[in-house]
XYZ file of C-alpha atoms in Angstrom:
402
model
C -3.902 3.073 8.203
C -7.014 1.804 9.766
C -7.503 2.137 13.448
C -10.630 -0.207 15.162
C -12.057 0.648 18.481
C -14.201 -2.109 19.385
C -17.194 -1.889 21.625
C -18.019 -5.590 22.176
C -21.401 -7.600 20.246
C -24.682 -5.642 20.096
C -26.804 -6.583 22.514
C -30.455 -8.263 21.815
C -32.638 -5.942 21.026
C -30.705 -3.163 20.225
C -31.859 -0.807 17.771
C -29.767 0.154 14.827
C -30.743 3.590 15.469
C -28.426 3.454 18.408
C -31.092 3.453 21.670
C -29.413 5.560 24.654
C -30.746 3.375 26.900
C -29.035 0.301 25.711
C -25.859 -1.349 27.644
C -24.531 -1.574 23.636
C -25.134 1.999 22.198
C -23.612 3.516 25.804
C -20.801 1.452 25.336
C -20.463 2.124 21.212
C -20.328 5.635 22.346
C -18.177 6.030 24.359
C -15.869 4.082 21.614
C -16.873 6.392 19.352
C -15.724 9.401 21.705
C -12.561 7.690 21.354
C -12.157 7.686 18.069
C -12.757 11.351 17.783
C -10.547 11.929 20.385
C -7.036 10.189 18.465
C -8.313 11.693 15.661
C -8.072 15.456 17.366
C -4.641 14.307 18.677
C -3.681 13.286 15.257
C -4.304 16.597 14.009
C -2.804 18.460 16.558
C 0.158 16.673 15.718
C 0.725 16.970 12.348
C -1.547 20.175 11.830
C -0.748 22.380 14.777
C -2.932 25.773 14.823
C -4.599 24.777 11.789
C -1.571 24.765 9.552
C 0.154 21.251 8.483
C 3.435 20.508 10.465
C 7.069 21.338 8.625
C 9.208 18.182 9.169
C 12.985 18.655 9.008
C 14.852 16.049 7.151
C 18.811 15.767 6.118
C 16.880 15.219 2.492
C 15.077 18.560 3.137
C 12.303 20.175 4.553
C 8.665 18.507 4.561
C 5.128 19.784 5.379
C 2.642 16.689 5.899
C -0.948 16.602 6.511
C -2.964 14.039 6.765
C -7.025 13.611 6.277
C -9.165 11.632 8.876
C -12.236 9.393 8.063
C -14.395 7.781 11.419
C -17.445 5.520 11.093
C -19.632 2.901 14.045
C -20.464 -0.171 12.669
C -19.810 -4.555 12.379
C -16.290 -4.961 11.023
C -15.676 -8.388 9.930
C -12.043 -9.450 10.241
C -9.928 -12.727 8.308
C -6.772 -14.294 8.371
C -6.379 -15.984 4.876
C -2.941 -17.737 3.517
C -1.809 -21.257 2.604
C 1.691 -22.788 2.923
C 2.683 -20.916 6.096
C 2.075 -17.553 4.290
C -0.917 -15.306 6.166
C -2.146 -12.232 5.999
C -5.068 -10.228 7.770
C -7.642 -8.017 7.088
C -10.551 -5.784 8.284
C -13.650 -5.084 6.249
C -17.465 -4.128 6.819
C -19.864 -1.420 7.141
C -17.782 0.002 9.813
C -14.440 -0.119 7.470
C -17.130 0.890 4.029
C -17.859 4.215 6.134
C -14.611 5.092 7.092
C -13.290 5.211 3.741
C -16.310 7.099 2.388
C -15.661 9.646 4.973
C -12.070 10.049 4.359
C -12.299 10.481 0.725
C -14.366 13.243 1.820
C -12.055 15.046 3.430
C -9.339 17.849 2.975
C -5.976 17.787 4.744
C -6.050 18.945 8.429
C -9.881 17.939 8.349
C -11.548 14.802 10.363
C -14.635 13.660 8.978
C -17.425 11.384 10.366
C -20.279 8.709 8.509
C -23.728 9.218 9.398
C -23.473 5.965 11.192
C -21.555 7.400 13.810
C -23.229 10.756 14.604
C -25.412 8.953 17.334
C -22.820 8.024 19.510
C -20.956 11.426 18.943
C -23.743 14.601 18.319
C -24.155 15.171 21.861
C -20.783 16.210 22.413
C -18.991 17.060 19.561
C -19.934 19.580 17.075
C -20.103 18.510 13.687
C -21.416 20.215 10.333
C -23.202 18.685 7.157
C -21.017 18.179 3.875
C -23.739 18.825 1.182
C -24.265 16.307 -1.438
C -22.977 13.117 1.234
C -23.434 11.089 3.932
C -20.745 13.086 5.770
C -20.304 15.543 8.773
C -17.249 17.653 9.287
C -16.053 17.584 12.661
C -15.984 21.084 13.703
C -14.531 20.759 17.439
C -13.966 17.917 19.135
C -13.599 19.546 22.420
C -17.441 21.166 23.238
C -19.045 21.260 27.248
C -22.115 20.186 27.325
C -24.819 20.703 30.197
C -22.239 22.587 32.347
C -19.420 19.762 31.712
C -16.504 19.262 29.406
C -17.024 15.812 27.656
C -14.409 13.671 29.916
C -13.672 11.472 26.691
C -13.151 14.538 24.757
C -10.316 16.266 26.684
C -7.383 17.731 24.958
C -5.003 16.450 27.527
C -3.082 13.241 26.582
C -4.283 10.072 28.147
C -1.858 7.116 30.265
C 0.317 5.161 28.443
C -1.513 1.622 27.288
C -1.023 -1.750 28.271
C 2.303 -3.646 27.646
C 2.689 -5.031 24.567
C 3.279 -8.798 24.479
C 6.607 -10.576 23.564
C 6.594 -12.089 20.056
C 8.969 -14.809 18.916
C 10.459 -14.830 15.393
C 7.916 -18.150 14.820
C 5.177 -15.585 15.706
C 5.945 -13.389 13.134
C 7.636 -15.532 10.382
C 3.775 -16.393 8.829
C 2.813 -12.466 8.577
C 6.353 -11.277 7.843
C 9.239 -12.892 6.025
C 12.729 -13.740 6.786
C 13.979 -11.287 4.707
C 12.529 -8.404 6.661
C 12.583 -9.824 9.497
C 16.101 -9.942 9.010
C 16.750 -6.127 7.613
C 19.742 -4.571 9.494
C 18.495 -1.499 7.679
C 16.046 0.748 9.063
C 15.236 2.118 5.654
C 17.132 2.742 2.260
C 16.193 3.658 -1.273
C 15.444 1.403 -3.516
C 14.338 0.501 -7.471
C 10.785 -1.166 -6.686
C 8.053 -2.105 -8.715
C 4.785 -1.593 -6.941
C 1.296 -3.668 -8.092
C -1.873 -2.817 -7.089
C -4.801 -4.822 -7.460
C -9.079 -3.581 -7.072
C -11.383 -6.301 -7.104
C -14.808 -6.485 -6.397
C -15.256 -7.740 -2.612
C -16.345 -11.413 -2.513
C -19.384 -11.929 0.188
C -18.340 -15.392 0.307
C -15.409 -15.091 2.782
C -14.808 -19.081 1.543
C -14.206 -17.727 -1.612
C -12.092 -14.932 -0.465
C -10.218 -16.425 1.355
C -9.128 -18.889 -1.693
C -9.011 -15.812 -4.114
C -5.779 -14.220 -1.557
C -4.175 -17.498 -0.872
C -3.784 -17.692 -4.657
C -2.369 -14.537 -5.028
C -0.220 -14.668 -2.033
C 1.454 -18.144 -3.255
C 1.951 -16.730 -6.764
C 3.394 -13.276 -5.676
C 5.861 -15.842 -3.840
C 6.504 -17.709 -6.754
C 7.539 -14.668 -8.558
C 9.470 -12.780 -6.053
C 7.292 -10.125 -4.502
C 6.304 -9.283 -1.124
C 2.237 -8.658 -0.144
C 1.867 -5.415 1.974
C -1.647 -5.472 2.819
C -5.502 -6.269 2.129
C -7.724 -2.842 2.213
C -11.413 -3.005 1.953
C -13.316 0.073 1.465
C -16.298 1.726 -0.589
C -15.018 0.752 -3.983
C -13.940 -3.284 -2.841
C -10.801 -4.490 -2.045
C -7.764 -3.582 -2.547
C -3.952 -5.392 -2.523
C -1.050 -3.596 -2.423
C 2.095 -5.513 -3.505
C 5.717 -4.828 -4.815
C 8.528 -5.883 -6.058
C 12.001 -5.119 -5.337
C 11.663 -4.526 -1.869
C 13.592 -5.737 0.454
C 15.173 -8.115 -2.048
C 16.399 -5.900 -4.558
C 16.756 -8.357 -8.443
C 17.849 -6.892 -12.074
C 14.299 -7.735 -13.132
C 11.961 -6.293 -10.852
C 9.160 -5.134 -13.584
C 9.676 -8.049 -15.476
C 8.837 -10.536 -12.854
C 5.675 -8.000 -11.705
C 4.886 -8.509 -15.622
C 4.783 -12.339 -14.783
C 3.132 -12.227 -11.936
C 0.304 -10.440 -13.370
C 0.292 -12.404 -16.502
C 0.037 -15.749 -14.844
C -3.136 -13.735 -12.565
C -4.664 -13.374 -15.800
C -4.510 -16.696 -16.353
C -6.301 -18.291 -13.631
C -10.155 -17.090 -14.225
C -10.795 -16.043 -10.817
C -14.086 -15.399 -9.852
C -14.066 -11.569 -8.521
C -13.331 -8.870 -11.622
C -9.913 -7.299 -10.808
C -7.843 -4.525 -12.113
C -4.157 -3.458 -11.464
C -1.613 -0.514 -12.123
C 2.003 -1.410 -12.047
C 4.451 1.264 -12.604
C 8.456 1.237 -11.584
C 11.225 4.163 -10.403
C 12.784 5.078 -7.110
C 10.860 4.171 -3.963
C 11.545 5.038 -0.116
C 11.630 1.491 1.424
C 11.962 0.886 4.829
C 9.792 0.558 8.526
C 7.255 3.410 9.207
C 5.447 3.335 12.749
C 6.765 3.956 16.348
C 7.606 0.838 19.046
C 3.730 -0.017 19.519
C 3.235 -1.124 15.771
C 5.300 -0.421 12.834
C 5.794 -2.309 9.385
C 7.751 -2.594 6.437
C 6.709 -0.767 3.568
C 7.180 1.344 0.642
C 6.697 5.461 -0.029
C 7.128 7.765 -3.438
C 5.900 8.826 -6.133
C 5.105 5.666 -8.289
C 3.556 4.180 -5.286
C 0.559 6.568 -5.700
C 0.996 5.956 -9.499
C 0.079 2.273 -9.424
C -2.187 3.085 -7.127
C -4.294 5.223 -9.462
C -3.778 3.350 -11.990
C -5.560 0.578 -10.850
C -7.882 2.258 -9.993
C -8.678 4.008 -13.458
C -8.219 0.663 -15.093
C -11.525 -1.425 -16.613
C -12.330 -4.227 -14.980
C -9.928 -7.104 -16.762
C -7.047 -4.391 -17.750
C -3.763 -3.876 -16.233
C -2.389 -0.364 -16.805
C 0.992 0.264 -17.104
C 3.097 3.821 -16.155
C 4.918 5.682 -19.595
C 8.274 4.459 -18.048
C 7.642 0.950 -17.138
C 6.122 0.601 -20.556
C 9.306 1.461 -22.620
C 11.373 -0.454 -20.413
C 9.772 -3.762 -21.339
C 8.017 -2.615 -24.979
C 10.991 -5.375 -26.600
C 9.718 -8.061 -24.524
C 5.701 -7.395 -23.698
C 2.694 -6.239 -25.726
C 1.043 -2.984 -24.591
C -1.665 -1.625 -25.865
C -2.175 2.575 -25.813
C -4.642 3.845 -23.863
C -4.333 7.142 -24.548
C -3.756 10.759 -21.958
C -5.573 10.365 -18.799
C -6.152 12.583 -15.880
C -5.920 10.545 -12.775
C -6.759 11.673 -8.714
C -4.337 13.197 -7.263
C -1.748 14.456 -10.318
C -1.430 17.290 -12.445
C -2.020 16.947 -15.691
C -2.728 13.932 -18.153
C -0.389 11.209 -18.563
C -0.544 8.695 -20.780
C -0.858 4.889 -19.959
C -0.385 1.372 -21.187
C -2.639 -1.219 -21.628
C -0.414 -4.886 -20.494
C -1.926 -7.462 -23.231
C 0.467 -10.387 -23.361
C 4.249 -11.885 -24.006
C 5.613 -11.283 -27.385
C 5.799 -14.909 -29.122
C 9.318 -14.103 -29.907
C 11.493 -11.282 -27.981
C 14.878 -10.995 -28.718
C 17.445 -10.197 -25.617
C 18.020 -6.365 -25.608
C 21.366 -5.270 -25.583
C 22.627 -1.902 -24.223
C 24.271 -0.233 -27.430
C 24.460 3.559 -26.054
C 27.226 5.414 -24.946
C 28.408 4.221 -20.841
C 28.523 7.111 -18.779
C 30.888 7.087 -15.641
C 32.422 3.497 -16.042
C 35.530 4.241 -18.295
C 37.968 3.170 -15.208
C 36.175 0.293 -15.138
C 36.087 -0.495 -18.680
C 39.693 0.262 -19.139
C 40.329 -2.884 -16.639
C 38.019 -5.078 -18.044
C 39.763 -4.657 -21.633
C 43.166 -4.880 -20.113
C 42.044 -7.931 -18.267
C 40.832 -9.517 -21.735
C 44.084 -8.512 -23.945
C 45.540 -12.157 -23.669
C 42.556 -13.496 -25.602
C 44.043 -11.349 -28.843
C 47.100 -13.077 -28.102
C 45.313 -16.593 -28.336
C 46.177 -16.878 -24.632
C 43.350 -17.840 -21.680
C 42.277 -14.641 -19.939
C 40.929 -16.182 -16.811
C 37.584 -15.431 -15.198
C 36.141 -11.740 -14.666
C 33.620 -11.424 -12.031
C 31.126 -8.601 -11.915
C 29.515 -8.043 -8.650
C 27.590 -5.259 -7.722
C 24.097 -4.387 -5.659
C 20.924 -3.995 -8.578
C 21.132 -0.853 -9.973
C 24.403 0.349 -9.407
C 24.889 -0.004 -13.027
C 26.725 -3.264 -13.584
């Protein structure tokens, strides 16, 4: 997630070089000592003593760590939609540095952008990473000139401000019905996740129009938008399908929906990954801020696959392939070693509709249905009698295995 800390508009004059002297760099650092300072506590949260935190499930036992990027700098910030559908995002060289910082760092480890070492090298000892425009954070917590940095203090600070009241009509453009109507605080679900890299648009005009598009047709086709990143490769959008509307024909309608992208010529390259299988789906956050969204393994999949992808291509995972091979054209790409996973795995090219696809009919053995099948034959023995066997109704959430 991306955390801002603003600081308020440079003043005139300022240097870039962040002048001590100036109302706008005292105030940017002591923002910046800020930033440090959640980062520490996030650390000492989930890395306690230097050694990530077990968490203990009913699902099992879980050691998470998490990897910290911070950065000073103008952060531009949008709210494009159409048809009552919004959605918001950050980006700039404030948001570029982050996520150059990040992806230089190892679990348990915050990292900082050269940007922001002016605000911060007086009080907080940091270390070169060779080869980058990074510094490693050594300790957040350092006295300097017979003092211990006040904004640097390991002790927790006072609660915030009261959050505002929202009304449904507040949230319904950002968030739709259907979560905000989820009884469930989170369940497991079969989801298709999409993501799309494209090259960021300067034109915020043009931007703008290039996400209201997509947002509309993701509507069209049944999937849900979960966010807008920007960082030092683009943009980024992260959508899925399945989730919290669960249909039979999740990765078939993502198949669409990417399909009919290809057909509209936008101006921005773009790439995507799309792969399918067994998601956690649900809210993540605490009462400040939480949202819905979706966690596992084929998450991260799509993820790197769109990010391995040429500009133009859509890569497909093994699975989601031969799930859809009757229907769709895929192209091989051949073994790949992606970010992230061990070993190579081999990925699908997404080329097109086949002119003519036959309906594909399960003709394997059922496993775990024969009570059910015994009914539904008993149920149609007044046909072989020439007799009307009445209606037979089928119902059943997706993927129970109707």
């Amino acid at each position: 997630f991306t955390a801002l800390f603003p600081y308020g508009e440079t003043a005139a004059g300022a240097g870039s070089e962040g002048d001590a002297a100036s109302p706008a760099a005292a105030t940017a650092s002591v923002a910046a000592l800020h930033a440090i300072q959640t980062a520490a506590y996030i650390q000492a949260h989930f890395a306690p003593g230097g050694r990530d935190r077990v968490f203990a499930t009913r699902f099992g036992d879980f050691a998470l760590g998490v990897k910290v990027g911070v950065s000073c700098g103008d952060v531009q910030w949008g709210i494009p939609g159409h048809g009552g559908r919004y959605t918001f995002y950050f980006r700039g060289p404030g948001v570029t540095g982050c996520a150059r910082a990040v992806m230089q760092a190892n679990r348990g480890q915050v990292n900082a952008d050269r940007a922001l070492l002016p605000h911060i090298q007086a009080q907080v000892d940091t270390e070169p990473i060779a080869g980058t425009r990074c510094h490693r954070v050594v300790s957040p917590y350092r006295a300097v000139a017979g003092h211990q940095a006040a904004a640097c203090s390991p002790d927790l600070p006072a609660p915030g401000a009261e959050l505002p009241a929202f009304s449904r009509d507040d949230l319904r453009p950002f968030i739709p019905d259907t979560v905000l109507e989820l009884s469930l605080e989170a369940e497991f679900l079969e989801v298709c996740p999409v993501f799309i890299s494209f090259e960021e648009l300067v034109d915020e005009a043009g931007l703008h129009r290039f996400l209201a598009e997509i947002i509309a047709l993701a509507d069209d086709f049944g999937g849900n938008l979960g966010q807008v990143e920007f960082g030092d490769k683009g943009g980024l959008l992260v959508l899925w399908f399945g989730a919290p509307t669960a249909y039979e024909n999740n990765a078939q309608r993502a198949v669409e929906f990417l399909l009919a992208c290809q057909r509209r010529g936008w101006t921005p390259r773009w790439r995507a990954g799309l792969a399918s299988g067994i998601v956690w789906a649900g809210f993540r956050g605490g009462f400040e801020r939480c949202e819905y969204s979706i966690v596992g393994d084929v998450v991260n999949l799509a993820a790197r696959l769109a990010m391995a992808a040429g500009w133009g291509e859509t890569w497909a995972s093994p699975l989601l392939r031969a799930g859809l091979a009757a229907t769709y054209r895929f192209a091989p790409r051949g073994a790949v070693r992606l970010m992230g996973r061990s070993g190579e795995i081999a990925v699908w090219e997404l080329q097109g509709k086949r002119v003519r696809a036959e309906p594909r009919f399960h003709t394997r053995q059922i496993i775990g249905r024969d009570a059910e099948l015994n009914q539904l034959a008993a149920h149609l023995e007044p046909i072989f009698g020439g007799r009307f066997a009445g209606l037979i109704y089928v119902h059943g959430e997706a993927g129970v295995g109707k």
